[in-house]
mmCIF file of C-alpha atoms in Angstrom:
data_model
loop_
_atom_site.group_PDB
_atom_site.id
_atom_site.type_symbol
_atom_site.label_atom_id
_atom_site.label_comp_id
_atom_site.label_asym_id
_atom_site.label_seq_id
_atom_site.Cartn_x
_atom_site.Cartn_y
_atom_site.Cartn_z
ATOM 1 C CA UNK A 1 121.475 117.575 117.459
ATOM 2 C CA UNK A 2 120.392 115.607 114.349
ATOM 3 C CA UNK A 3 121.199 118.338 111.828
ATOM 4 C CA UNK A 4 124.557 118.953 113.459
ATOM 5 C CA UNK A 5 125.451 115.261 113.353
ATOM 6 C CA UNK A 6 124.623 115.119 109.700
ATOM 7 C CA UNK A 7 126.655 118.074 109.000
ATOM 8 C CA UNK A 8 129.584 116.895 110.919
ATOM 9 C CA UNK A 9 129.694 113.614 109.102
ATOM 10 C CA UNK A 10 129.367 115.343 105.668
ATOM 11 C CA UNK A 11 132.262 117.758 106.354
ATOM 12 C CA UNK A 12 135.114 115.674 104.768
ATOM 13 C CA UNK A 13 133.111 113.939 102.071
ATOM 14 C CA UNK A 14 133.334 114.848 98.563
ATOM 15 C CA UNK A 15 130.206 114.950 96.175
ATOM 16 C CA UNK A 16 129.470 111.381 94.917
ATOM 17 C CA UNK A 17 128.909 110.512 91.312
ATOM 18 C CA UNK A 18 125.144 109.817 91.828
ATOM 19 C CA UNK A 19 122.430 110.612 94.262
ATOM 20 C CA UNK A 20 119.685 108.343 95.344
ATOM 21 C CA UNK A 21 116.253 109.445 96.772
ATOM 22 C CA UNK A 22 114.990 107.006 99.444
ATOM 23 C CA UNK A 23 111.303 107.222 100.249
ATOM 24 C CA UNK A 24 110.234 106.691 103.864
ATOM 25 C CA UNK A 25 109.245 103.059 103.197
ATOM 26 C CA UNK A 26 112.545 102.350 101.348
ATOM 27 C CA UNK A 27 115.137 103.000 104.056
ATOM 28 C CA UNK A 28 117.485 100.078 103.368
ATOM 29 C CA UNK A 29 120.852 99.658 101.810
ATOM 30 C CA UNK A 30 120.209 95.932 101.249
ATOM 31 C CA UNK A 31 118.101 96.512 98.093
ATOM 32 C CA UNK A 32 117.988 98.852 95.143
ATOM 33 C CA UNK A 33 120.559 101.597 94.063
ATOM 34 C CA UNK A 34 122.007 101.949 97.544
ATOM 35 C CA UNK A 35 123.164 98.350 97.499
ATOM 36 C CA UNK A 36 124.775 98.493 94.056
ATOM 37 C CA UNK A 37 127.530 101.171 94.602
ATOM 38 C CA UNK A 38 130.352 101.931 97.216
ATOM 39 C CA UNK A 39 129.147 104.384 99.824
ATOM 40 C CA UNK A 40 131.514 107.115 98.547
ATOM 41 C CA UNK A 41 130.126 106.826 95.091
ATOM 42 C CA UNK A 42 126.437 107.082 95.936
ATOM 43 C CA UNK A 43 124.906 109.774 98.098
ATOM 44 C CA UNK A 44 121.574 109.697 99.768
ATOM 45 C CA UNK A 45 118.734 112.235 99.684
ATOM 46 C CA UNK A 46 115.800 111.987 102.107
ATOM 47 C CA UNK A 47 112.886 114.283 102.447
ATOM 48 C CA UNK A 48 110.950 114.718 105.753
ATOM 49 C CA UNK A 49 107.962 116.315 104.024
ATOM 50 C CA UNK A 50 105.624 117.503 106.778
ATOM 51 C CA UNK A 51 103.020 118.439 104.094
ATOM 52 C CA UNK A 52 102.680 114.755 103.188
ATOM 53 C CA UNK A 53 102.417 113.675 106.763
ATOM 54 C CA UNK A 54 99.632 116.261 107.363
ATOM 55 C CA UNK A 55 97.417 115.136 104.344
ATOM 56 C CA UNK A 56 95.598 112.574 106.441
ATOM 57 C CA UNK A 57 94.956 111.947 110.120
ATOM 58 C CA UNK A 58 97.778 109.477 110.466
ATOM 59 C CA UNK A 59 98.139 107.988 113.924
ATOM 60 C CA UNK A 60 100.894 109.758 116.057
ATOM 61 C CA UNK A 61 102.623 106.545 116.736
ATOM 62 C CA UNK A 62 102.991 105.940 113.097
ATOM 63 C CA UNK A 63 104.321 109.365 112.397
ATOM 64 C CA UNK A 64 106.861 109.022 115.248
ATOM 65 C CA UNK A 65 107.871 105.599 114.033
ATOM 66 C CA UNK A 66 108.347 106.751 110.396
ATOM 67 C CA UNK A 67 110.189 110.018 111.284
ATOM 68 C CA UNK A 68 112.476 108.382 113.846
ATOM 69 C CA UNK A 69 113.392 105.679 111.432
ATOM 70 C CA UNK A 70 114.219 108.073 108.724
ATOM 71 C CA UNK A 71 116.454 110.199 110.842
ATOM 72 C CA UNK A 72 118.259 107.213 112.282
ATOM 73 C CA UNK A 73 118.731 105.639 108.868
ATOM 74 C CA UNK A 74 120.258 108.945 107.651
ATOM 75 C CA UNK A 75 122.742 108.889 110.503
ATOM 76 C CA UNK A 76 123.515 105.244 110.096
ATOM 77 C CA UNK A 77 124.370 105.774 106.431
ATOM 78 C CA UNK A 78 126.486 108.931 107.233
ATOM 79 C CA UNK A 79 128.501 106.891 109.713
ATOM 80 C CA UNK A 80 129.173 104.290 107.046
ATOM 81 C CA UNK A 81 130.745 106.988 104.915
ATOM 82 C CA UNK A 82 127.967 107.943 102.614
ATOM 83 C CA UNK A 83 127.196 111.704 102.020
ATOM 84 C CA UNK A 84 123.708 112.453 103.026
ATOM 85 C CA UNK A 85 121.361 115.330 102.358
ATOM 86 C CA UNK A 86 118.369 115.304 104.715
ATOM 87 C CA UNK A 87 115.675 117.872 104.023
ATOM 88 C CA UNK A 88 112.981 118.855 106.434
ATOM 89 C CA UNK A 89 110.189 121.187 105.162
ATOM 90 C CA UNK A 90 106.502 121.716 104.522
ATOM 91 C CA UNK A 91 106.650 121.501 100.812
ATOM 92 C CA UNK A 92 105.572 118.619 98.506
ATOM 93 C CA UNK A 93 108.178 115.973 97.898
ATOM 94 C CA UNK A 94 108.204 116.575 94.164
ATOM 95 C CA UNK A 95 109.117 120.319 94.478
ATOM 96 C CA UNK A 96 111.881 119.594 97.006
ATOM 97 C CA UNK A 97 113.485 116.930 94.713
ATOM 98 C CA UNK A 98 113.181 119.095 91.704
ATOM 99 C CA UNK A 99 115.193 121.804 93.416
ATOM 100 C CA UNK A 100 117.704 119.189 94.625
ATOM 101 C CA UNK A 101 118.047 117.879 91.047
ATOM 102 C CA UNK A 102 118.723 121.318 89.635
ATOM 103 C CA UNK A 103 121.785 121.459 92.021
ATOM 104 C CA UNK A 104 123.040 117.883 91.889
ATOM 105 C CA UNK A 105 121.860 116.498 88.497
ATOM 106 C CA UNK A 106 119.306 113.727 87.825
ATOM 107 C CA UNK A 107 118.385 111.503 90.869
ATOM 108 C CA UNK A 108 117.798 107.794 91.178
ATOM 109 C CA UNK A 109 115.195 105.977 93.194
ATOM 110 C CA UNK A 110 113.552 102.505 93.447
ATOM 111 C CA UNK A 111 109.944 102.593 92.182
ATOM 112 C CA UNK A 112 107.632 104.121 94.790
ATOM 113 C CA UNK A 113 105.350 101.498 96.385
ATOM 114 C CA UNK A 114 102.585 104.246 97.119
ATOM 115 C CA UNK A 115 100.398 105.150 94.156
ATOM 116 C CA UNK A 116 100.065 108.728 95.600
ATOM 117 C CA UNK A 117 103.838 109.234 95.564
ATOM 118 C CA UNK A 118 104.182 107.687 92.086
ATOM 119 C CA UNK A 119 101.624 110.157 90.780
ATOM 120 C CA UNK A 120 103.260 113.109 92.557
ATOM 121 C CA UNK A 121 106.741 112.192 91.044
ATOM 122 C CA UNK A 122 105.348 111.380 87.556
ATOM 123 C CA UNK A 123 106.451 114.710 86.011
ATOM 124 C CA UNK A 124 109.942 114.490 87.423
ATOM 125 C CA UNK A 125 110.082 110.845 85.971
ATOM 126 C CA UNK A 126 108.865 111.870 82.580
ATOM 127 C CA UNK A 127 111.310 114.654 82.369
ATOM 128 C CA UNK A 128 114.333 112.512 83.309
ATOM 129 C CA UNK A 129 114.810 114.452 86.493
ATOM 130 C CA UNK A 130 114.158 111.271 88.438
ATOM 131 C CA UNK A 131 115.295 107.961 87.081
ATOM 132 C CA UNK A 132 113.273 104.934 88.530
ATOM 133 C CA UNK A 133 114.677 101.423 88.942
ATOM 134 C CA UNK A 134 112.572 98.300 89.546
ATOM 135 C CA UNK A 135 111.487 97.697 93.133
ATOM 136 C CA UNK A 136 113.682 94.747 94.332
ATOM 137 C CA UNK A 137 111.567 94.148 97.329
ATOM 138 C CA UNK A 138 108.372 93.094 95.585
ATOM 139 C CA UNK A 139 107.426 89.383 95.431
ATOM 140 C CA UNK A 140 104.611 89.680 92.935
ATOM 141 C CA UNK A 141 104.034 91.650 89.697
ATOM 142 C CA UNK A 142 101.128 93.056 87.821
ATOM 143 C CA UNK A 143 101.028 89.754 85.827
ATOM 144 C CA UNK A 144 100.211 87.847 89.055
ATOM 145 C CA UNK A 145 97.134 90.050 89.581
ATOM 146 C CA UNK A 146 96.068 89.729 85.968
ATOM 147 C CA UNK A 147 96.645 85.892 85.898
ATOM 148 C CA UNK A 148 94.572 85.426 89.043
ATOM 149 C CA UNK A 149 91.672 87.248 87.532
ATOM 150 C CA UNK A 150 88.634 85.307 86.117
ATOM 151 C CA UNK A 151 86.673 85.918 82.983
ATOM 152 C CA UNK A 152 83.680 87.344 84.863
ATOM 153 C CA UNK A 153 85.617 90.493 85.600
ATOM 154 C CA UNK A 154 85.538 89.739 89.406
ATOM 155 C CA UNK A 155 88.552 90.621 91.451
ATOM 156 C CA UNK A 156 89.010 88.438 94.516
ATOM 157 C CA UNK A 157 91.926 88.499 97.029
ATOM 158 C CA UNK A 158 91.504 84.768 97.735
ATOM 159 C CA UNK A 159 92.168 83.923 93.986
ATOM 160 C CA UNK A 160 95.283 86.143 94.284
ATOM 161 C CA UNK A 161 96.536 84.378 97.379
ATOM 162 C CA UNK A 162 95.971 81.029 95.721
ATOM 163 C CA UNK A 163 97.715 81.919 92.507
ATOM 164 C CA UNK A 164 100.825 83.413 94.294
ATOM 165 C CA UNK A 165 101.236 80.538 96.674
ATOM 166 C CA UNK A 166 101.034 77.927 93.930
ATOM 167 C CA UNK A 167 103.413 79.831 91.758
ATOM 168 C CA UNK A 168 106.069 80.491 94.361
ATOM 169 C CA UNK A 169 105.535 77.503 96.724
ATOM 170 C CA UNK A 170 105.532 79.949 99.696
ATOM 171 C CA UNK A 171 103.470 78.518 102.641
ATOM 172 C CA UNK A 172 102.946 75.288 100.570
ATOM 173 C CA UNK A 173 103.656 71.638 101.306
ATOM 174 C CA UNK A 174 103.127 68.700 98.895
ATOM 175 C CA UNK A 175 101.362 71.186 96.610
ATOM 176 C CA UNK A 176 98.760 71.939 99.451
ATOM 177 C CA UNK A 177 98.500 75.114 101.560
ATOM 178 C CA UNK A 178 100.042 74.969 104.971
ATOM 179 C CA UNK A 179 97.338 75.460 107.503
ATOM 180 C CA UNK A 180 94.750 73.871 105.222
ATOM 181 C CA UNK A 181 93.590 77.050 103.530
ATOM 182 C CA UNK A 182 94.767 79.441 100.950
ATOM 183 C CA UNK A 183 93.204 82.460 102.812
ATOM 184 C CA UNK A 184 92.359 83.060 106.420
ATOM 185 C CA UNK A 185 90.584 86.322 105.861
ATOM 186 C CA UNK A 186 87.318 84.974 107.278
ATOM 187 C CA UNK A 187 88.952 84.058 110.562
ATOM 188 C CA UNK A 188 90.789 87.271 110.721
ATOM 189 C CA UNK A 189 87.329 89.091 110.852
ATOM 190 C CA UNK A 190 86.498 87.395 114.053
ATOM 191 C CA UNK A 191 87.201 88.710 117.541
ATOM 192 C CA UNK A 192 90.248 87.555 119.408
ATOM 193 C CA UNK A 193 89.105 85.475 122.270
ATOM 194 C CA UNK A 194 92.394 85.990 124.194
ATOM 195 C CA UNK A 195 93.988 82.586 123.170
ATOM 196 C CA UNK A 196 96.702 82.109 122.597
ATOM 197 C CA UNK A 197 97.811 84.802 125.102
ATOM 198 C CA UNK A 198 99.541 87.746 123.561
ATOM 199 C CA UNK A 199 103.295 87.778 124.255
ATOM 200 C CA UNK A 200 104.766 90.849 126.137
ATOM 201 C CA UNK A 201 106.153 93.418 123.721
ATOM 202 C CA UNK A 202 109.804 94.184 123.786
ATOM 203 C CA UNK A 203 110.765 97.671 125.016
ATOM 204 C CA UNK A 204 112.996 100.171 123.431
ATOM 205 C CA UNK A 205 114.772 103.115 125.186
ATOM 206 C CA UNK A 206 114.506 106.257 123.029
ATOM 207 C CA UNK A 207 117.645 108.273 122.487
ATOM 208 C CA UNK A 208 117.958 112.045 122.039
ATOM 209 C CA UNK A 209 116.995 111.851 118.368
ATOM 210 C CA UNK A 210 113.973 109.737 118.933
ATOM 211 C CA UNK A 211 112.911 111.873 121.810
ATOM 212 C CA UNK A 212 113.032 115.037 119.696
ATOM 213 C CA UNK A 213 110.857 113.288 117.141
ATOM 214 C CA UNK A 214 108.242 112.614 119.918
ATOM 215 C CA UNK A 215 108.254 116.385 120.775
ATOM 216 C CA UNK A 216 107.932 117.278 117.006
ATOM 217 C CA UNK A 217 104.911 114.955 116.539
ATOM 218 C CA UNK A 218 103.170 116.037 119.679
ATOM 219 C CA UNK A 219 103.670 119.686 118.687
ATOM 220 C CA UNK A 220 103.300 119.831 114.870
ATOM 221 C CA UNK A 221 100.746 117.023 114.505
ATOM 222 C CA UNK A 222 98.746 117.585 117.741
ATOM 223 C CA UNK A 223 95.414 117.210 115.876
ATOM 224 C CA UNK A 224 96.207 113.755 114.774
ATOM 225 C CA UNK A 225 94.727 110.832 116.641
ATOM 226 C CA UNK A 226 96.303 108.404 119.084
ATOM 227 C CA UNK A 227 99.114 108.510 121.634
ATOM 228 C CA UNK A 228 102.825 107.703 121.277
ATOM 229 C CA UNK A 229 104.157 104.648 123.074
ATOM 230 C CA UNK A 230 107.567 106.006 123.891
ATOM 231 C CA UNK A 231 108.782 102.538 125.051
ATOM 232 C CA UNK A 232 107.658 100.851 121.941
ATOM 233 C CA UNK A 233 109.172 102.835 119.137
ATOM 234 C CA UNK A 234 112.008 100.786 117.441
ATOM 235 C CA UNK A 235 114.057 103.542 115.535
ATOM 236 C CA UNK A 236 117.433 102.065 114.657
ATOM 237 C CA UNK A 237 118.725 99.080 112.571
ATOM 238 C CA UNK A 238 119.516 97.345 115.872
ATOM 239 C CA UNK A 239 116.079 97.894 117.087
ATOM 240 C CA UNK A 240 114.653 96.497 113.926
ATOM 241 C CA UNK A 241 116.784 93.304 114.305
ATOM 242 C CA UNK A 242 115.634 92.948 117.911
ATOM 243 C CA UNK A 243 111.969 93.310 116.934
ATOM 244 C CA UNK A 244 112.358 90.764 114.079
ATOM 245 C CA UNK A 245 114.023 88.271 116.381
ATOM 246 C CA UNK A 246 111.165 88.770 118.924
ATOM 247 C CA UNK A 247 108.589 88.004 116.088
ATOM 248 C CA UNK A 248 110.441 84.851 115.132
ATOM 249 C CA UNK A 249 110.578 83.715 118.735
ATOM 250 C CA UNK A 250 107.072 84.581 119.785
ATOM 251 C CA UNK A 251 104.777 84.987 116.815
ATOM 252 C CA UNK A 252 105.851 83.011 113.654
ATOM 253 C CA UNK A 253 105.123 79.570 115.163
ATOM 254 C CA UNK A 254 101.410 80.479 114.749
ATOM 255 C CA UNK A 255 101.817 81.051 111.033
ATOM 256 C CA UNK A 256 102.027 77.276 110.682
ATOM 257 C CA UNK A 257 98.889 76.636 112.674
ATOM 258 C CA UNK A 258 100.750 75.698 115.862
ATOM 259 C CA UNK A 259 99.154 76.559 119.225
#
């Protein structure tokens, strides 16, 4: 069903002037190259690389969540009028993109967040096959890390937290950290005593596409740990908005130290 839907939406679309590769953690049209051009001028390439998913024993819930979100994003973009190429295979991402670039021309992407993916794509970037734009979703830069480093060559996350909050003013009030501390890592290592009581999670009804992803993960990644919660797999943009609102209503009040 998924492939036929993508093909149906692509039928009457002409080839766009440029193609953007969106990594699994960059499926948004609010940032980066997908946000800069009309949908008819900018195509989307996505790679569901099962080889990458099999490299480590990722929890099956994570795999289901990632793949379901990728497929739904591809369909959402198709319905908006964007031409989409969605590739499913067992090859490395780099070799798949190299083949696509030979057919379509140089590709564009936001800088990959994962070091492993950056390393894998480095040859494509050096050759000009893949053009990289700065990641618009990052709050901090390498300079923040270097500026928070002391002279004794000791790298500490609490110094990094302090520096970033002081520089940005995030979670600060009257130049002091909200909650009284710059870092709560020590508290986070403690066991949860059950208070405050955890709110009930929202439920999401899987559609045919998400259900097919469940079956794929259970079959192809059967040796991976964990179980899939089929009622808690937000897969669409509407699901994401629902979950975000749930977080705002039920969780964010504790960020300011409320009880």
